[in-house]
XYZ file of C-alpha atoms in Angstrom:
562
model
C 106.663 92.094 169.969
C 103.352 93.477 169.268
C 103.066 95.726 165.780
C 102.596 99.113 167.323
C 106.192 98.815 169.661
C 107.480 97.518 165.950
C 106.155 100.360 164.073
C 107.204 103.062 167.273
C 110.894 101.469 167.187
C 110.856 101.825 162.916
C 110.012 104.986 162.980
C 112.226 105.807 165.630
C 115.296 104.298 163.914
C 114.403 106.129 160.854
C 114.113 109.046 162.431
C 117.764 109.284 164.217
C 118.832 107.794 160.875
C 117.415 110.885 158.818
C 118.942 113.293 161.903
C 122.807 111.569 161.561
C 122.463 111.768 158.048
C 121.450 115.386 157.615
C 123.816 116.706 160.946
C 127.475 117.250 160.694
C 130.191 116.463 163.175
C 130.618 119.387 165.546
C 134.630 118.366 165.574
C 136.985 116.359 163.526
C 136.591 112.586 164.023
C 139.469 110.281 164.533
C 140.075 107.357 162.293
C 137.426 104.745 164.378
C 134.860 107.738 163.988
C 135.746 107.819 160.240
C 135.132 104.474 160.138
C 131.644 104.056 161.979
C 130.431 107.137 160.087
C 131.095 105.575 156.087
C 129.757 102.099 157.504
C 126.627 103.765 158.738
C 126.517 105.678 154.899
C 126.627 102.401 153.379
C 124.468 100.707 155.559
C 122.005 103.338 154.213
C 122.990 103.383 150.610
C 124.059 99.995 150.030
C 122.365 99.513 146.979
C 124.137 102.697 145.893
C 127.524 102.586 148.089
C 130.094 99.968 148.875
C 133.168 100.264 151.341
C 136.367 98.429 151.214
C 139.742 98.633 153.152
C 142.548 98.776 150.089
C 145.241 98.339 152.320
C 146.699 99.624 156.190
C 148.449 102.933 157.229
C 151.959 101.964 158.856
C 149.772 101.440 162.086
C 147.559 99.182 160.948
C 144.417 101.545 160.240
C 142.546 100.689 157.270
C 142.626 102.992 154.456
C 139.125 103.200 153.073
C 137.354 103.664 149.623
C 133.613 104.479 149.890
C 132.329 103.468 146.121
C 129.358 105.437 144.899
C 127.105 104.580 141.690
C 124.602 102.086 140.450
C 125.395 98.882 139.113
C 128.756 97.509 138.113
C 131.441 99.977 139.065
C 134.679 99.255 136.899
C 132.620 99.114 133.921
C 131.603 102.854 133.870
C 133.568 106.175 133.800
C 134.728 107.109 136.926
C 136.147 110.118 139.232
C 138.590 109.461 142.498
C 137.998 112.149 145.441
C 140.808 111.983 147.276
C 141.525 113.600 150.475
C 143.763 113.500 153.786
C 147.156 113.061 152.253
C 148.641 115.835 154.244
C 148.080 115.109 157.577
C 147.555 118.587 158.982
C 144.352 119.218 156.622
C 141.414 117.791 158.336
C 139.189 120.027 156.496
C 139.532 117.428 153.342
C 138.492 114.698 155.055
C 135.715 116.283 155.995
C 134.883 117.634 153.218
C 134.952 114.546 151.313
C 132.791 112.714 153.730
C 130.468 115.287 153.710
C 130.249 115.374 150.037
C 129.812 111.955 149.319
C 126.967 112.355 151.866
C 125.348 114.917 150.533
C 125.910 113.317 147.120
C 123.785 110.045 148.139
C 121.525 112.133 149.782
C 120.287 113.357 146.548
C 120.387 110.221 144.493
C 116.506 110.488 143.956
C 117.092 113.590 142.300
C 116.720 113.045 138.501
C 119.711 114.979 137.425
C 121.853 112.695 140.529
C 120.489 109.887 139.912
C 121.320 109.629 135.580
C 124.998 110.478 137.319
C 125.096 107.414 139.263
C 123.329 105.057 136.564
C 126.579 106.552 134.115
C 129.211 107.544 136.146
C 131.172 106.282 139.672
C 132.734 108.410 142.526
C 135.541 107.048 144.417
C 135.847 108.365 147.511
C 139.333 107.758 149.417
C 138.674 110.622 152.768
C 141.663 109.528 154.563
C 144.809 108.288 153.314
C 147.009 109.380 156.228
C 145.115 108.280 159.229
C 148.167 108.226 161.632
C 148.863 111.478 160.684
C 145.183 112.828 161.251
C 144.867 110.311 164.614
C 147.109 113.215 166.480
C 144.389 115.876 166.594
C 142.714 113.449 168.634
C 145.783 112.583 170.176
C 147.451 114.238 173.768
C 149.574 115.931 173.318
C 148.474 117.556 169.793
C 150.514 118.497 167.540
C 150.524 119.027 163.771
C 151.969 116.339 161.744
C 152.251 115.394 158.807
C 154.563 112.071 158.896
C 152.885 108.868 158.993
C 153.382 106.179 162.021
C 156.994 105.299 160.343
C 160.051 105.427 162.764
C 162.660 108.034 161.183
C 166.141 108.938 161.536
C 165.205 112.309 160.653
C 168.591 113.963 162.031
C 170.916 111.560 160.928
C 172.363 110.755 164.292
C 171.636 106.703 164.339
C 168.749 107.112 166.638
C 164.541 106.964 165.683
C 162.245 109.520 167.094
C 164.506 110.788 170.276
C 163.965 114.326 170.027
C 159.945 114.853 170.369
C 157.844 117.514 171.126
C 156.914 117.957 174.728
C 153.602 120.087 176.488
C 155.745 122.774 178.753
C 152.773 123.783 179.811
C 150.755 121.375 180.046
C 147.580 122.323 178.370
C 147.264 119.303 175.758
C 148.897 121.636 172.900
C 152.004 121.703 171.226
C 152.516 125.584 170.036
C 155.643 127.618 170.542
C 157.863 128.742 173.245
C 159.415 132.297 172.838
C 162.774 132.979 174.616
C 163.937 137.091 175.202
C 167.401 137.230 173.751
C 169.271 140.039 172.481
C 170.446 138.260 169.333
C 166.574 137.288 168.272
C 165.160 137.686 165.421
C 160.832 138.464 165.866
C 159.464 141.415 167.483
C 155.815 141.775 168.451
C 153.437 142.255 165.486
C 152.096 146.181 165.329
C 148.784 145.024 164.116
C 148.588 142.438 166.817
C 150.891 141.755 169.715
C 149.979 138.171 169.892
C 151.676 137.443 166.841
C 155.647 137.955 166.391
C 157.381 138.605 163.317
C 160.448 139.137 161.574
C 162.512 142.630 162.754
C 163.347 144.919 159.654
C 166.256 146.359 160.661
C 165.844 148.702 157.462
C 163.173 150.384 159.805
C 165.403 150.516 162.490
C 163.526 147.666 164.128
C 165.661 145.199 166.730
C 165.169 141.572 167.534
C 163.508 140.856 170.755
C 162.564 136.993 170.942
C 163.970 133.761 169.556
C 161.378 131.329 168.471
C 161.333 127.574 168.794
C 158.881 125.031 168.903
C 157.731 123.816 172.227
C 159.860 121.316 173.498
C 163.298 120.623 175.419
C 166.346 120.105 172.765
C 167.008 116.375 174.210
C 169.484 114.763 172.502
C 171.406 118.446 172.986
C 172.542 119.240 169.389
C 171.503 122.491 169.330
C 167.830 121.618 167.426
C 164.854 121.592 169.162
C 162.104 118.671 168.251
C 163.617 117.640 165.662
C 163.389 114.067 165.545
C 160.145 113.316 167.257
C 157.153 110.832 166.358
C 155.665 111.433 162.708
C 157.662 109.528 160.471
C 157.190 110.193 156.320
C 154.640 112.851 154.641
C 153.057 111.136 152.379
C 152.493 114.166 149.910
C 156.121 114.595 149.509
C 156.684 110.491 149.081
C 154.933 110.364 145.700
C 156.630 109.788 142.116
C 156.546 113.436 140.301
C 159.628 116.407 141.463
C 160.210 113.410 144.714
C 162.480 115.969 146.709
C 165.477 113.425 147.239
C 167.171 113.627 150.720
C 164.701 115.870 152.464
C 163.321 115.289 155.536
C 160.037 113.607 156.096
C 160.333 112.591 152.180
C 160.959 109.084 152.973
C 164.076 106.869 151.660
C 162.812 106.906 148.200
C 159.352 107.188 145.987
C 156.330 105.695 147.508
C 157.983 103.512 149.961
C 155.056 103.356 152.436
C 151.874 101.313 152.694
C 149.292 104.001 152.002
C 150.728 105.758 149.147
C 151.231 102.352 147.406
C 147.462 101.374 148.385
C 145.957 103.868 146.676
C 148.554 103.816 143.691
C 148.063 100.254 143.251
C 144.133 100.390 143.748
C 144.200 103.741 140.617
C 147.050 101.933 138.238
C 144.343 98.861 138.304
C 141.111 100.515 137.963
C 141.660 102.650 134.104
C 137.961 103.936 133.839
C 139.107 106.592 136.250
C 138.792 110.022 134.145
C 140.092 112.455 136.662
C 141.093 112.968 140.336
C 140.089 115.676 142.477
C 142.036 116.471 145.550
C 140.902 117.848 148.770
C 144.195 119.475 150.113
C 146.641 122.724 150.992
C 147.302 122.746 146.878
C 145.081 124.460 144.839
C 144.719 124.616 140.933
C 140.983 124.838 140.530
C 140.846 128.576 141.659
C 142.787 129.932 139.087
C 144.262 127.122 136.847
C 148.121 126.866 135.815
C 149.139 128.257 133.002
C 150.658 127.070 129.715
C 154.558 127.147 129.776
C 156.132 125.602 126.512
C 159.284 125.637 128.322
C 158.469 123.632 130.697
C 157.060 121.254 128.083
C 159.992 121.332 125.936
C 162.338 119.290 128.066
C 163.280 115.243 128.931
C 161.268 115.384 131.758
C 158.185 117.818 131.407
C 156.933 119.460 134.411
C 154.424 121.922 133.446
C 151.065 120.980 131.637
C 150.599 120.517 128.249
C 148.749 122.846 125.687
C 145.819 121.004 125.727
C 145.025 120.108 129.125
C 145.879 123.437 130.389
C 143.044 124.485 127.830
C 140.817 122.043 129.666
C 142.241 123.348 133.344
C 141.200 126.769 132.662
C 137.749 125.603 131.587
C 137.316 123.444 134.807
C 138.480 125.999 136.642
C 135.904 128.603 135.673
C 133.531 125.686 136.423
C 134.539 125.516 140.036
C 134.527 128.921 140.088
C 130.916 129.622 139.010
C 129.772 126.315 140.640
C 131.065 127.360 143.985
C 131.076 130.894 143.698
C 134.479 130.853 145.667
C 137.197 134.046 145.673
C 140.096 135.367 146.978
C 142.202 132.266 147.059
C 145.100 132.794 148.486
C 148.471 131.264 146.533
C 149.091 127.568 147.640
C 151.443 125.885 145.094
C 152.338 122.624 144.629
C 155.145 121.044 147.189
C 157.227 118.656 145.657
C 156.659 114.723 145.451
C 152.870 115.497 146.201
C 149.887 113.583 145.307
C 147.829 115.808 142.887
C 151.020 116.314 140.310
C 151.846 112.569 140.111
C 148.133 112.324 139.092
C 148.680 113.931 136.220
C 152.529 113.524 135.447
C 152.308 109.987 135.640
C 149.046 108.686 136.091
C 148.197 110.682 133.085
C 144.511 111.854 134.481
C 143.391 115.036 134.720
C 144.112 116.572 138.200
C 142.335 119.025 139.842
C 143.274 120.088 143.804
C 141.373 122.703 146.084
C 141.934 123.077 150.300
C 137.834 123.807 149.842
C 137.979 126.173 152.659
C 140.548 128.863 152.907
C 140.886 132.036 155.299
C 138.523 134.943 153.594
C 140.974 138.199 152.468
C 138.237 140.515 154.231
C 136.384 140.472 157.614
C 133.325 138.079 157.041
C 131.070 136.656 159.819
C 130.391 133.576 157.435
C 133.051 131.451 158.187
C 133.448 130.723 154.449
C 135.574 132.619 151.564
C 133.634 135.242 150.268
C 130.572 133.904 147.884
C 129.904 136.384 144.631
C 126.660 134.796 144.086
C 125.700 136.603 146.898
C 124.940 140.721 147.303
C 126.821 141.972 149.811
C 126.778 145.476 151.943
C 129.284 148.284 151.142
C 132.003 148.074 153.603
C 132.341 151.414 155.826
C 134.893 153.215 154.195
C 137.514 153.534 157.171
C 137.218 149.883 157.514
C 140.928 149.376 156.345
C 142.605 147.151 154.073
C 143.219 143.735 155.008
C 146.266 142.867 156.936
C 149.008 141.266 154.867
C 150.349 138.911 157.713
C 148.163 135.634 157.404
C 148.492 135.022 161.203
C 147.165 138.449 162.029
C 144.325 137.678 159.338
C 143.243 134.510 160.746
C 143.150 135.790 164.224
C 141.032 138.506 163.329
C 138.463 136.624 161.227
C 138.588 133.840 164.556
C 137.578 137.006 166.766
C 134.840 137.832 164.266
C 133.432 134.007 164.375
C 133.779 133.245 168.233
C 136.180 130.852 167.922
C 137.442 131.172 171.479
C 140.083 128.106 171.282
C 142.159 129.896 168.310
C 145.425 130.918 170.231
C 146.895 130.297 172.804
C 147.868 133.036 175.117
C 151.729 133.516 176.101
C 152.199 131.925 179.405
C 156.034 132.244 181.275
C 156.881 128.612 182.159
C 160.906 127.725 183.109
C 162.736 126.639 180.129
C 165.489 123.783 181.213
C 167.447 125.111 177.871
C 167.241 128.517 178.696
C 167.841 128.926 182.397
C 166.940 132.317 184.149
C 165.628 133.764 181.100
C 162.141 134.883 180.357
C 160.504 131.987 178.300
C 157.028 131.977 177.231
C 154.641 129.300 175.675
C 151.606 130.258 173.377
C 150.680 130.693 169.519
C 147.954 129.668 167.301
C 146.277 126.593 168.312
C 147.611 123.291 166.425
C 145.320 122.629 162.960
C 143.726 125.967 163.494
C 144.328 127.736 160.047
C 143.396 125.011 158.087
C 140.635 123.353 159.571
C 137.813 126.056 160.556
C 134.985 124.485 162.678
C 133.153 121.488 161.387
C 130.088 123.566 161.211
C 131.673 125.846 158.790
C 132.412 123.647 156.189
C 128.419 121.984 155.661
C 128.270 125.341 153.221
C 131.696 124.323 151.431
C 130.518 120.734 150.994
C 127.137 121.691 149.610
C 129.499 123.889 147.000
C 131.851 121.129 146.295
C 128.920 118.734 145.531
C 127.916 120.973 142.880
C 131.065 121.661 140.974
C 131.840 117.465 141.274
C 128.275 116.889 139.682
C 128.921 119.726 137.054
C 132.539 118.141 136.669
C 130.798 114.573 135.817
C 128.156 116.148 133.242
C 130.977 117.213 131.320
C 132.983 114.376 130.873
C 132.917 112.708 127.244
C 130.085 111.112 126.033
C 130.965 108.914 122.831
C 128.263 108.484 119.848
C 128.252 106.224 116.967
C 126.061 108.135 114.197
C 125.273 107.780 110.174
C 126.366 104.457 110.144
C 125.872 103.122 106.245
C 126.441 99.917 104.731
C 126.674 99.364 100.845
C 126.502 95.876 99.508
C 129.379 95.802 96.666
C 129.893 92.295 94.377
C 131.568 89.365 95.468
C 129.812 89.180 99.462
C 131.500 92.056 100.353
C 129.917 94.939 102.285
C 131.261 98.574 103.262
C 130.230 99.645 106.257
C 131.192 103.446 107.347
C 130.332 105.492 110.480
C 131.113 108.648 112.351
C 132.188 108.526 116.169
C 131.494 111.548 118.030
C 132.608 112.779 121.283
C 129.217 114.834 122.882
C 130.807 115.911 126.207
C 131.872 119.250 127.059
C 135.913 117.940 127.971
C 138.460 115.570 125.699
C 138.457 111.692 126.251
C 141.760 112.124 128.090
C 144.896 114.230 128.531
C 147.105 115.074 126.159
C 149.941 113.953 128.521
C 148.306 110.518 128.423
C 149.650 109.950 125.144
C 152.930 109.406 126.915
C 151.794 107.496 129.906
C 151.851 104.093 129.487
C 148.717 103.576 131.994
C 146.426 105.744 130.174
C 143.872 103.377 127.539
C 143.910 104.828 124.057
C 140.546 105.871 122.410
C 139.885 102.575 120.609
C 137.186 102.019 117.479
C 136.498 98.476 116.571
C 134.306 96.367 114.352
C 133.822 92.838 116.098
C 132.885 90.440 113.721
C 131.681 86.924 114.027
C 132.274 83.727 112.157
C 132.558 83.556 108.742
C 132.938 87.436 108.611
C 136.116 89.139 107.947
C 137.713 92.677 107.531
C 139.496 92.962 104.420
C 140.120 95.940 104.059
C 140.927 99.269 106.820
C 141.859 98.289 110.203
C 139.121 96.081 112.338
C 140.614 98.463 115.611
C 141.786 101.754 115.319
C 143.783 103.252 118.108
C 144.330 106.789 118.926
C 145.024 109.691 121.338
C 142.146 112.073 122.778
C 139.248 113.696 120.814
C 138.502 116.986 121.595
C 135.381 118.369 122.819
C 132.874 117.355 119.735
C 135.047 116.355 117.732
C 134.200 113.619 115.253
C 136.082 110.789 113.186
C 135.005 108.838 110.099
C 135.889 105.249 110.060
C 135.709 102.727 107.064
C 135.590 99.208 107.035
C 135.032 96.485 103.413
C 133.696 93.576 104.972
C 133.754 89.966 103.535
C 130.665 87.852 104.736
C 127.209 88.534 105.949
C 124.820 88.369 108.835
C 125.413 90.997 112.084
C 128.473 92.854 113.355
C 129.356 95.201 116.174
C 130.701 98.636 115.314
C 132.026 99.578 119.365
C 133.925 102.689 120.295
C 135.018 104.313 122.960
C 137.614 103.379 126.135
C 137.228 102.975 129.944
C 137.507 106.745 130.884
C 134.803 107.193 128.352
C 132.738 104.321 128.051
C 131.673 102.246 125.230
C 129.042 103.020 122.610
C 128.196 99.741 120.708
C 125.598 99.726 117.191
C 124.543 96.752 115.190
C 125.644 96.623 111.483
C 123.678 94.320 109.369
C 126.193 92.710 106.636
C 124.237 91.778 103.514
């Protein structure tokens, strides 16, 4: 091969490199797409990245961690990304991809590239991939279960009420059924969507609603039972909702929720998790409840680390520049709250895209970093009724696959009865377009690099040493915490998990502490907070004053015994 075809077929390989690297997907990628797409980001990065399988999904797909940072990873302070828990938010997986990409993108930036010499990112983008595989899958559907088989109905029999396509367009959406003892009416502000009847306003059912699908095993529920077996955010340790469907048979009984427990119980230089997913406490942050604190079993944040959730949430806030966040609380058993509960980490969760209150061409919730035009004053207030909203704002943004239109089709359940299929496309309201979210990711990349400057730093300063008679030496110091955020949660204190701050004096031979404590143990330092420590010394030569933990990392000065 000659050295100009060489050089032509480098620089074209660079070239479609540079384009895949910089393009996003123009639709959500299935688990094998996943999967070529963080090989190909390693094979770029590799001195920066690593990828590893940490165990299979009920279906045998891997569940991947991307690792990003330079040198040895375990031995520096680290924070997990996690995404694609609940199987209906695509967006998250995204979102994480994208952000690690955009994050090694950047690792020649100065500011990036200290963060990766000091810190590492683990990136899990997909820890329900049977779940996500059915927006790939005919027909689709959203689901949330994993690929378990469930009795969900109690009746003795797995998965024999499913979901079926009545009309036969690939979708799984609703069927509505004219009946004089419904319950929905057509929506005012749009006829396309059907709510509740107020008889208070003298309003009368019209429709009964069910999803679309045949009642098979004929007791009197329709899809019931179908493929989709546990939801992995309510299978989790903290508030597990006991004897509910989908919630599995008890706490983290499948494969991928005990992968990535097992992989973040083992690895404690993990500082704090963020979330990509339909909970979100970054926003506006929870607040404070000593009630809630007060009892066996606590299940509202502590004092302190709400402190330190309202000033990480006004960090994503100005970071992003995101508003109008609509209310998305915490469902029980779910990932982000048995982060903190009982992995004892600080735990922040954000969907990272969310419908905008207001008409906006973006695509994105409104930015406030941004000027915007007065709105015409007849424009109206926004509509209250989220499906109204989000078919408005899909209108606005050509998104022409949105809803599907009401189509009559012959309803075996309902015989000679008007029956119609149609509804809001599968996915649709929480995954926008994949070429909406490149904006969100660039945001996201920001707060997680302002989230990792202001992590703990730990100094050792005005370290003395006095000789005193008899070989003995005193040696005293002051440790420091520099960052802008505690060493760890006050919650941490009671998790068993969750290293203590620790303050040693490693001597060598012939050297010996005889009096104070050669390790001191103890809960969080604040935000610049400082300690004095004190050690009399019997011998002479060199010593190592270290302090710090694995959330923090180690500082380490020489003392000279004389």
């Amino acid at each position: 091969m000659t050295y100009r075809l060489l050089s032509a077929l480098l620089v074209s390989w660079l070239t479609a490199d540079a384009i895949l690297a910089q393009t996003p997907t123009t639709s959500y990628i299935n688990h094998a797409q996943l999967t070529t797409r963080l090989r190909a980001l390693t094979g770029r990065h590799g001195g920066l990245s690593s990828l590893q399988s940490v165990g299979k999904s009920r279906s045998g797909k891997d569940i991947w961690l991307l690792t990003i940072g330079r040198g040895p990873a375990a031995g520096k302070p680290a924070v997990a990304v996690v995404a694609g828990v609940d199987g209906t938010h695509l967006a998250g997986t995204e979102l994480a991809v994208q952000t690690a990409e955009k994050l090694l993108a950047a690792a020649n930036q100065d500011s990036v590239a200290r963060l990766l010499d000091s810190k590492t990112f683990y990136f899990f983008p997909s820890i329900n991939p049977d779940a996500q595989e059915q927006f790939s899958a005919r027909p689709r559907y959203e689901r949330s279960g994993n690929g378990a088989d469930t009795d969900d109905d109690r009746d003795g029999r797995n998965n024999e009420d499913p979901f079926e396509d009545l009309n036969r367009d690939g979708l799984i959406t609703q069927v509505r059924v004219e009946d004089p003892t419904g319950t929905f009416i057509p929506s005012k502000e749009d006829p396309r969507v059907l709510v509740k009847a107020d008889p208070a306003k003298g309003e009368t059912g019209r429709y009964i609603v069910i999803t679309e699908g045949i009642d098979n095993d004929k007791d009197g529920s329709f899809n019931e039972d179908g493929a989709g077996g546990i939801a992995l955010d309510k299978n989790f340790t903290f508030d597990y909702p006991f004897f509910t469907p989908g919630s599995g048979e008890m706490p983290v009984s499948e494969p991928e929720n005990r992968a990535l427990l097992d992989f973040l119980y083992k690895a404690p230089n993990v500082y704090a998790v963020l979330t990509f997913g339909p909970y979100n406490n970054l926003s506006e942050a929870p607040k404070f409840d000593r009630a809630k604190t007060t009892k066996r079993i606590i299940t509202g944040l502590l004092e302190k680390d709400a402190t330190v959730g309202d000033q990480v949430s006004k960090l994503y806030n100005g970071q992003t520049g995101l508003k109008d966040a609509p209310a998305m609380p915490a469902t029980r058993g779910n990932f982000a709250q048995t982060a903190y509960y009982h992995y004892g980490r600080f735990s922040f969760s954000t969907p990272g895209w969310w419908l905008p209150k207001t008409d906006n061409t973006a695509g994105t919730p409104r930015d406030t970093t941004r000027r915007e035009p007065a709105r015409n004053a007849g424009a109206g207030t926004p509509s209250t009724n989220e499906e109204v909203r989000y078919l408005k704002w899909a209108a606005a943004n050509n998104i022409s696959d949105a809803f599907v239109n009401w189509t009559p089709i012959e309803h075996p359940d309902f015989p000679g009865r008007k029956a119609e299929v149609g509804g809001i496309a599968p996915f649709a309201k929480l995954n926008p377009p994949v070429t909406l979210l490149n904006e969100s990711a660039d945001k996201h990349v920001r707060f997680l690099t302002a989230l990792a400057r202001q992590m703990p730093v730990i100094d050792i300063v005005n370290v003395r040493t006095e000789s005193l008679s008899g070989g003995l030496t005193r040696v005293t110091a002051q440790v420091i915490n520099r960052g802008l955020m505690p060493t760890g949660t006050e919650i941490g204190d009671r998790v068993r998990f969750v290293p203590k701050m620790k303050v040693e004096l490693k001597t060598g031979n012939g050297q010996s502490v005889v009096s104070g404590r050669r390790m001191v143990l103890r809960g969080p330092m604040a935000a610049g907070e400082s300690m004095e420590v004190s050690f009399l010394v019997n011998g002479t030569g060199r010593a190592i004053l270290e302090a710090g933990n694995a959330m923090t990392g180690t500082k380490t000065v020489d003392v000279t015994l004389r």
